[in-house]
Tab-separated table of C-alpha atoms in Angstrom:
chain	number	residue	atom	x	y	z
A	1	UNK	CA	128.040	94.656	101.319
A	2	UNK	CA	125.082	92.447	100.522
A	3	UNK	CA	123.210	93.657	97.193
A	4	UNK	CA	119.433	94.944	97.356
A	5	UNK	CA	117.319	92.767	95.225
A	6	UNK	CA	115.784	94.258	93.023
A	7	UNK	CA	112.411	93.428	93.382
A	8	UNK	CA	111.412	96.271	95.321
A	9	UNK	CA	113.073	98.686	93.244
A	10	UNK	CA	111.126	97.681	90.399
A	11	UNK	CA	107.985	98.303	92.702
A	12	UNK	CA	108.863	101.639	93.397
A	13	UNK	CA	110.016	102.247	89.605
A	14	UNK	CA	106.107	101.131	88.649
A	15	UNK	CA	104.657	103.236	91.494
A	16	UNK	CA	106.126	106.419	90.426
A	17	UNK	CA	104.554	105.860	86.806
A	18	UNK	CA	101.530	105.376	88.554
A	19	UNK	CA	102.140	108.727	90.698
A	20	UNK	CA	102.984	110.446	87.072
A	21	UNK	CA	99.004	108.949	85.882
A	22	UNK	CA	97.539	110.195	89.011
A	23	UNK	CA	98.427	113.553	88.784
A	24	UNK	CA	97.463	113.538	84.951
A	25	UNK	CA	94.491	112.194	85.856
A	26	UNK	CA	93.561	114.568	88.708
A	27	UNK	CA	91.143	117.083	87.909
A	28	UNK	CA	93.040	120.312	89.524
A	29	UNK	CA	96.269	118.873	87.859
A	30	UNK	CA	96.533	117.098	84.759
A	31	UNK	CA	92.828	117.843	84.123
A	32	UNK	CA	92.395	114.573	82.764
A	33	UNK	CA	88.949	113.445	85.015
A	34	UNK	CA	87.976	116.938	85.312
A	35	UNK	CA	87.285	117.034	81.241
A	36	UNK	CA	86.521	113.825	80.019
A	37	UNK	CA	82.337	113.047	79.409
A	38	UNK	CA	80.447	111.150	81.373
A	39	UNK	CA	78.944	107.846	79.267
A	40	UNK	CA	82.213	107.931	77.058
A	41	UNK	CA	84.568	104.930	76.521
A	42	UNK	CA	87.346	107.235	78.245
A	43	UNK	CA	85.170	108.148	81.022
A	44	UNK	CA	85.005	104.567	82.455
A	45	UNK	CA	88.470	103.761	81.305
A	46	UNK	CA	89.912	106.811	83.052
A	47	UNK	CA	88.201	106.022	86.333
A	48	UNK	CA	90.084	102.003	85.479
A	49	UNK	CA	92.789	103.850	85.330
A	50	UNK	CA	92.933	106.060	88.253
A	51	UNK	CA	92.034	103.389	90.112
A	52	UNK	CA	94.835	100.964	89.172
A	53	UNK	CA	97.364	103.618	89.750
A	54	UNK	CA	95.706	105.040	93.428
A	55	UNK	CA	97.458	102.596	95.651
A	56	UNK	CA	100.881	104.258	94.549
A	57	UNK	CA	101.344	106.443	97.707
A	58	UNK	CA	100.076	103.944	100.508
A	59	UNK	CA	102.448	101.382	98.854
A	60	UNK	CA	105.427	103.792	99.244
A	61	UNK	CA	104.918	103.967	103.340
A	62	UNK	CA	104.294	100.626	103.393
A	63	UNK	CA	107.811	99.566	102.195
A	64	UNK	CA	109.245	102.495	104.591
A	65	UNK	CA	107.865	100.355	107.153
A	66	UNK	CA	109.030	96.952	105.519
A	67	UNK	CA	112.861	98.432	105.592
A	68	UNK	CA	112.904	100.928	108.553
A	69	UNK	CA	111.101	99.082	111.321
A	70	UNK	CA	114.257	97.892	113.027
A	71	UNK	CA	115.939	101.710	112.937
A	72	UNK	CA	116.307	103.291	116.556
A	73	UNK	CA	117.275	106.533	115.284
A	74	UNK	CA	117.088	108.670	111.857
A	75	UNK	CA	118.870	111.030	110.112
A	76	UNK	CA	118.072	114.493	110.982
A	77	UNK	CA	120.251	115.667	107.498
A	78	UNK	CA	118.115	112.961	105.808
A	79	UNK	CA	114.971	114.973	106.322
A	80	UNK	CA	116.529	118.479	106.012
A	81	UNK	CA	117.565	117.253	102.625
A	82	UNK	CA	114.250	115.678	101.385
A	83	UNK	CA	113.132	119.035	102.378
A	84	UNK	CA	115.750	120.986	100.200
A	85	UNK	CA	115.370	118.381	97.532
A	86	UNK	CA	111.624	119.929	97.184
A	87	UNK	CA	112.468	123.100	97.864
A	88	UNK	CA	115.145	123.192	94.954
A	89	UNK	CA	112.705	121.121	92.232
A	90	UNK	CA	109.969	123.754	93.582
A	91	UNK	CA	111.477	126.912	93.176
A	92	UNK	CA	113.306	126.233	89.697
A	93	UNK	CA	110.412	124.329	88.003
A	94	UNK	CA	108.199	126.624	89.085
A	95	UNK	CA	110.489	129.706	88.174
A	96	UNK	CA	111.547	127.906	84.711
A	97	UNK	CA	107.232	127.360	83.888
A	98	UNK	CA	106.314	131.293	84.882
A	99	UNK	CA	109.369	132.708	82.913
A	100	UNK	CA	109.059	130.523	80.128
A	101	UNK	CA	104.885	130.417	79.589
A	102	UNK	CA	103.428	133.589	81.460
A	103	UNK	CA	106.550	135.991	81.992
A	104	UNK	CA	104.233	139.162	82.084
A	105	UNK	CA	102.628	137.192	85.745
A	106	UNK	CA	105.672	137.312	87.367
A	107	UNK	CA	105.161	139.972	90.459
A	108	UNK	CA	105.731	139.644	94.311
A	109	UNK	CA	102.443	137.729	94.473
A	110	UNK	CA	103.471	135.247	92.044
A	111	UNK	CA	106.611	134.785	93.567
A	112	UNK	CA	105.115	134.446	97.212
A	113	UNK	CA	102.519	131.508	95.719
A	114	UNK	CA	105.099	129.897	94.227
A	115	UNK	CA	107.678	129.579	97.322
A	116	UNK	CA	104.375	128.321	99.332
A	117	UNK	CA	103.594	125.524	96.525
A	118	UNK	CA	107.607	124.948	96.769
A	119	UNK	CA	107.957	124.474	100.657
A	120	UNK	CA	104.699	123.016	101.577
A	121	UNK	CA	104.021	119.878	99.168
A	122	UNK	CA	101.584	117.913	101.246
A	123	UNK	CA	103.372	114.423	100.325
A	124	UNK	CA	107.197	115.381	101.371
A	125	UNK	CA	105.784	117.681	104.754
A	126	UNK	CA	103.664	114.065	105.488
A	127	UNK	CA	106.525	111.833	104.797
A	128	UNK	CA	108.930	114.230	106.743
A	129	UNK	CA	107.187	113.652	109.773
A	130	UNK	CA	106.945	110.444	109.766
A	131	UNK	CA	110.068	110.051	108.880
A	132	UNK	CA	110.872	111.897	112.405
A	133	UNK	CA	108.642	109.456	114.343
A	134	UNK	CA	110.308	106.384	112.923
A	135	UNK	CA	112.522	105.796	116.140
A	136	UNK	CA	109.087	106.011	118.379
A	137	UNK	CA	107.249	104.044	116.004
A	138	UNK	CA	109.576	101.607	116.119
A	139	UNK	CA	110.018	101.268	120.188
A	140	UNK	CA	106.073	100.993	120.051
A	141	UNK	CA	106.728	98.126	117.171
A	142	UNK	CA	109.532	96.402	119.849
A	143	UNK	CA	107.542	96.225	123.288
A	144	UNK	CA	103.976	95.223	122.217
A	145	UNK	CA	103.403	91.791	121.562
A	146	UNK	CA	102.291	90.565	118.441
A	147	UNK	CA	98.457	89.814	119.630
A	148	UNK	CA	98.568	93.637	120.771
A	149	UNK	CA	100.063	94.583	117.039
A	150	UNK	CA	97.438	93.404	115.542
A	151	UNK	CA	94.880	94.711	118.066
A	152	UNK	CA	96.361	98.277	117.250
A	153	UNK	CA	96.167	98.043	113.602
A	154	UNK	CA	92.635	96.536	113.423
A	155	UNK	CA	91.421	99.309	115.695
A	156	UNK	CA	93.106	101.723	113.483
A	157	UNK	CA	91.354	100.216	109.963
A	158	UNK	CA	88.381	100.568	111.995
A	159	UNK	CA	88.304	104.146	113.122
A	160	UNK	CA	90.277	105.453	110.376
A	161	UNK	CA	89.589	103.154	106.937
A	162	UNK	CA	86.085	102.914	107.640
A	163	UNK	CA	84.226	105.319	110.081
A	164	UNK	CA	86.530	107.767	109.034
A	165	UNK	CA	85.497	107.219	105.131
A	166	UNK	CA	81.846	107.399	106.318
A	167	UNK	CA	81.532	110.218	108.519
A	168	UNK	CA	84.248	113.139	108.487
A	169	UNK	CA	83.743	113.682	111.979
A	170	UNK	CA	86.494	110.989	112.970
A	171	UNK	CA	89.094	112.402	110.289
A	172	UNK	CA	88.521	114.880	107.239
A	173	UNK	CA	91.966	114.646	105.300
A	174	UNK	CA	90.978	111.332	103.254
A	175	UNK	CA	94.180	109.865	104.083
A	176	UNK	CA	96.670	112.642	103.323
A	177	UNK	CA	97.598	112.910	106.716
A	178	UNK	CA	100.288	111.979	109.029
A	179	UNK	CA	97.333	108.974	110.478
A	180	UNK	CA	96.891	107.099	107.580
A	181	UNK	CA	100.922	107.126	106.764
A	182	UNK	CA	101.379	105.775	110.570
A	183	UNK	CA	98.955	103.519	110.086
A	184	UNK	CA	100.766	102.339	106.633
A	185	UNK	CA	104.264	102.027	108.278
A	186	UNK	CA	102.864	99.788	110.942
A	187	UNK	CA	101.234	97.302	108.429
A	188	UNK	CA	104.745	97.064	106.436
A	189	UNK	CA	106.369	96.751	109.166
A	190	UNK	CA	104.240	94.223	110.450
A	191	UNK	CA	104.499	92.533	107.204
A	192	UNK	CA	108.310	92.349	108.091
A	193	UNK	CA	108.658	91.107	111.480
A	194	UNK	CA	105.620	88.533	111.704
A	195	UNK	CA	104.796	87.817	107.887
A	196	UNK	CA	107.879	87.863	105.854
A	197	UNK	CA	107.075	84.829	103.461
A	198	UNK	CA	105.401	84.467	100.139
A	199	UNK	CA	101.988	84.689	99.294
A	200	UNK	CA	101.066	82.876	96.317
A	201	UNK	CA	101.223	85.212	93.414
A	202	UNK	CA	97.814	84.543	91.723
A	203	UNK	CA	95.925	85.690	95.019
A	204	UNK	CA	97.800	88.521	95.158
A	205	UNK	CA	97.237	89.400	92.428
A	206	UNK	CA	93.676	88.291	92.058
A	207	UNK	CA	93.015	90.251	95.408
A	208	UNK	CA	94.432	93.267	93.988
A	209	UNK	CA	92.339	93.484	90.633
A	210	UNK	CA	88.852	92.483	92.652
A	211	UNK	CA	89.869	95.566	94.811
A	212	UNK	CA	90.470	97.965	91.732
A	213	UNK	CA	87.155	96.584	90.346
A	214	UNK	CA	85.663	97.923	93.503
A	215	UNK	CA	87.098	101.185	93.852
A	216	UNK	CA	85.986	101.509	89.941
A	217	UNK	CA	82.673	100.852	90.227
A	218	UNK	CA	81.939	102.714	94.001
A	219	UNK	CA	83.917	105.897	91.985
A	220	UNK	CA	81.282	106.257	89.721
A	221	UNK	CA	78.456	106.680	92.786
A	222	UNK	CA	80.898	108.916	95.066
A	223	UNK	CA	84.776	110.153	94.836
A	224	UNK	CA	85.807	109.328	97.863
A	225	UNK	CA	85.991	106.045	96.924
A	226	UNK	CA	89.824	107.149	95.715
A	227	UNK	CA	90.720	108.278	98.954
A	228	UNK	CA	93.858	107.240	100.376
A	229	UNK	CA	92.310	106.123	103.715
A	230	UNK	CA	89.491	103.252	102.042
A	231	UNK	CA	89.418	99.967	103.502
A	232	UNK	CA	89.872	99.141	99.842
A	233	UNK	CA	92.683	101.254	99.252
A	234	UNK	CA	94.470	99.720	102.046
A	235	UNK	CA	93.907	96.238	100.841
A	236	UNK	CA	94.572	96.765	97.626
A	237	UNK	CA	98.220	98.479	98.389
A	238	UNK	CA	99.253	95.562	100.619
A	239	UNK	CA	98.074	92.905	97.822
A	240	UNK	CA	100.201	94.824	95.114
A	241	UNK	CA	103.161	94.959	97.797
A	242	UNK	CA	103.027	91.137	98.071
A	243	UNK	CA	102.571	91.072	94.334
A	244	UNK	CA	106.584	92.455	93.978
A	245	UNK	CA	107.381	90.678	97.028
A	246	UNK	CA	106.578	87.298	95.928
A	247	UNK	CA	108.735	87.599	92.490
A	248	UNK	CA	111.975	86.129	92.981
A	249	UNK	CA	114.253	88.618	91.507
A	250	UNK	CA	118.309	89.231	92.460
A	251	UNK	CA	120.211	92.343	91.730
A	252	UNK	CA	119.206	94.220	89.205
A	253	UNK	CA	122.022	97.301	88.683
A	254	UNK	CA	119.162	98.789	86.128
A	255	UNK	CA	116.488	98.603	88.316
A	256	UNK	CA	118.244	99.535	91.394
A	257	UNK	CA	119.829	102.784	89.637
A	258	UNK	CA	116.426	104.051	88.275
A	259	UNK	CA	114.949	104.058	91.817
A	260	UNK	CA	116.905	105.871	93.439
A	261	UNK	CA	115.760	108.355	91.201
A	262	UNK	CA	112.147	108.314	92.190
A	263	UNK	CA	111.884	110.792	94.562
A	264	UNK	CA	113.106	113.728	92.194
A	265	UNK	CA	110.893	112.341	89.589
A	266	UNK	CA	107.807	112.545	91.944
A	267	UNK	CA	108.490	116.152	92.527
A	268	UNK	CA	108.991	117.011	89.310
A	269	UNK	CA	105.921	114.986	87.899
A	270	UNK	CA	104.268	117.366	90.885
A	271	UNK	CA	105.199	120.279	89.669
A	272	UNK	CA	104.750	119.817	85.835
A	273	UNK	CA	101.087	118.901	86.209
């Protein structure tokens, strides 16, 4: 069998740290945004922070799409055990915290909140279903042409990235939903079938920090600017993509081994914070 390179393992390694920094940072989770003063030094550089590390998720789909857009079926175990996976970090993490730090809370309540923060973690329910719609996704992907594939994912980034960001009549779930991770998997894939080469590293790069100087400045006027479904969001996960992309990079048994372990780490990153 041919090795992975590692290149993309070392993306995902990075975007899980950034997953870790996002949850710190989230008001209603690590607390991080939700107590620091406005004016302060670590008020601006926790809003540079956050948004450095907010492309994490859309840059996960996006490499689904990058490796999956060829597959004409999935794995209906796969999904059942993603979905077990967060079930099992759920219930024990979430068991272990209670018992440990507030054993006097536990009662039938407690227990029922914490089997519906177990089963129903927005990210693994999204990425479930899409996971599902892969093989449709992908027939779509096969019989347009490639004018028409780009015709469907501008009309997307204009409904979705920008109406939808503006008015919340188009879509309310600032990119959590299972539109914005469609919309993700067909950009990777496209990436794949009709722009596999290398962009120059510098304006990837380059393209990437103008967008996080964006998102940092329109965060101070309004907090949707760190929604998952911005037209700057979007650009700013495909230019740190092509950033990994472009770095030539073999097998890396390290790097490859610490990946796989990414998933677990997300959930349990979830369910610390």
């Amino acid at each position: 069998m041919r090795q992975r390179k590692s290149n993309i393992e070392l993306l995902r390694i990075v975007l899980i740290l950034f997953v870790i920094i996002l949850h710190y940072m989230n008001a209603s989770m690590g607390g991080a945004l939700g107590h620091v003063q406005p004016g302060t030094l670590n008020y601006y550089l926790d809003h540079l922070i956050e948004s450095l590390s907010i492309i994490a998720v859309n840059v996960f789909i996006i490499i689904t799409g990058y490796f999956s857009y060829k597959k004409s079926s999935v794995k209906l175990s796969k999904a059942v055990n993603l979905f077990m996976v967060m079930l099992f970090w759920g219930l024990v993490l979430s068991f272990v915290s209670v018992s440990w730090l507030v054993p006097q809370t536990i009662n039938l309540k407690a227990i029922k909140d914490i089997i519906n923060a177990s089963i129903f973690q927005w990210f693994v329910v999204v990425y479930i279903i899409l996971y599902l719609l892969i093989p449709y996704l992908n027939k779509l992907i096969a019989q347009i042409s490639r004018k028409e594939y780009q015709l469907l994912i501008i009309v997307n980034v204009i409904i979705f990235y920008i109406i939808g960001v503006i008015s919340k009549v188009v879509i309310a779930d600032s990119g959590y939903g299972i539109i914005n991770f469609m919309t993700l998997y067909l950009v990777g894939a496209y990436i794949r079938k009709y722009h596999d080469t290398r962009v120059p590293l510098k304006y990837s790069i380059f393209t990437y920090l103008l967008v996080v100087l964006i998102t940092t400045c329109g965060s101070f006027i309004a907090g949707r600017a760190w929604n998952y479904n911005t037209i700057f969001n979007l650009i700013g996960s495909i230019a740190f993509f092509e950033i990994f992309k472009s770095i030539p990079m073999g097998y890396n048994k390290i790097f490859n081994k610490l990946a796989s372990f990414t998933f677990s780490v997300y959930l349990i990153g979830f369910f610390y914070f």
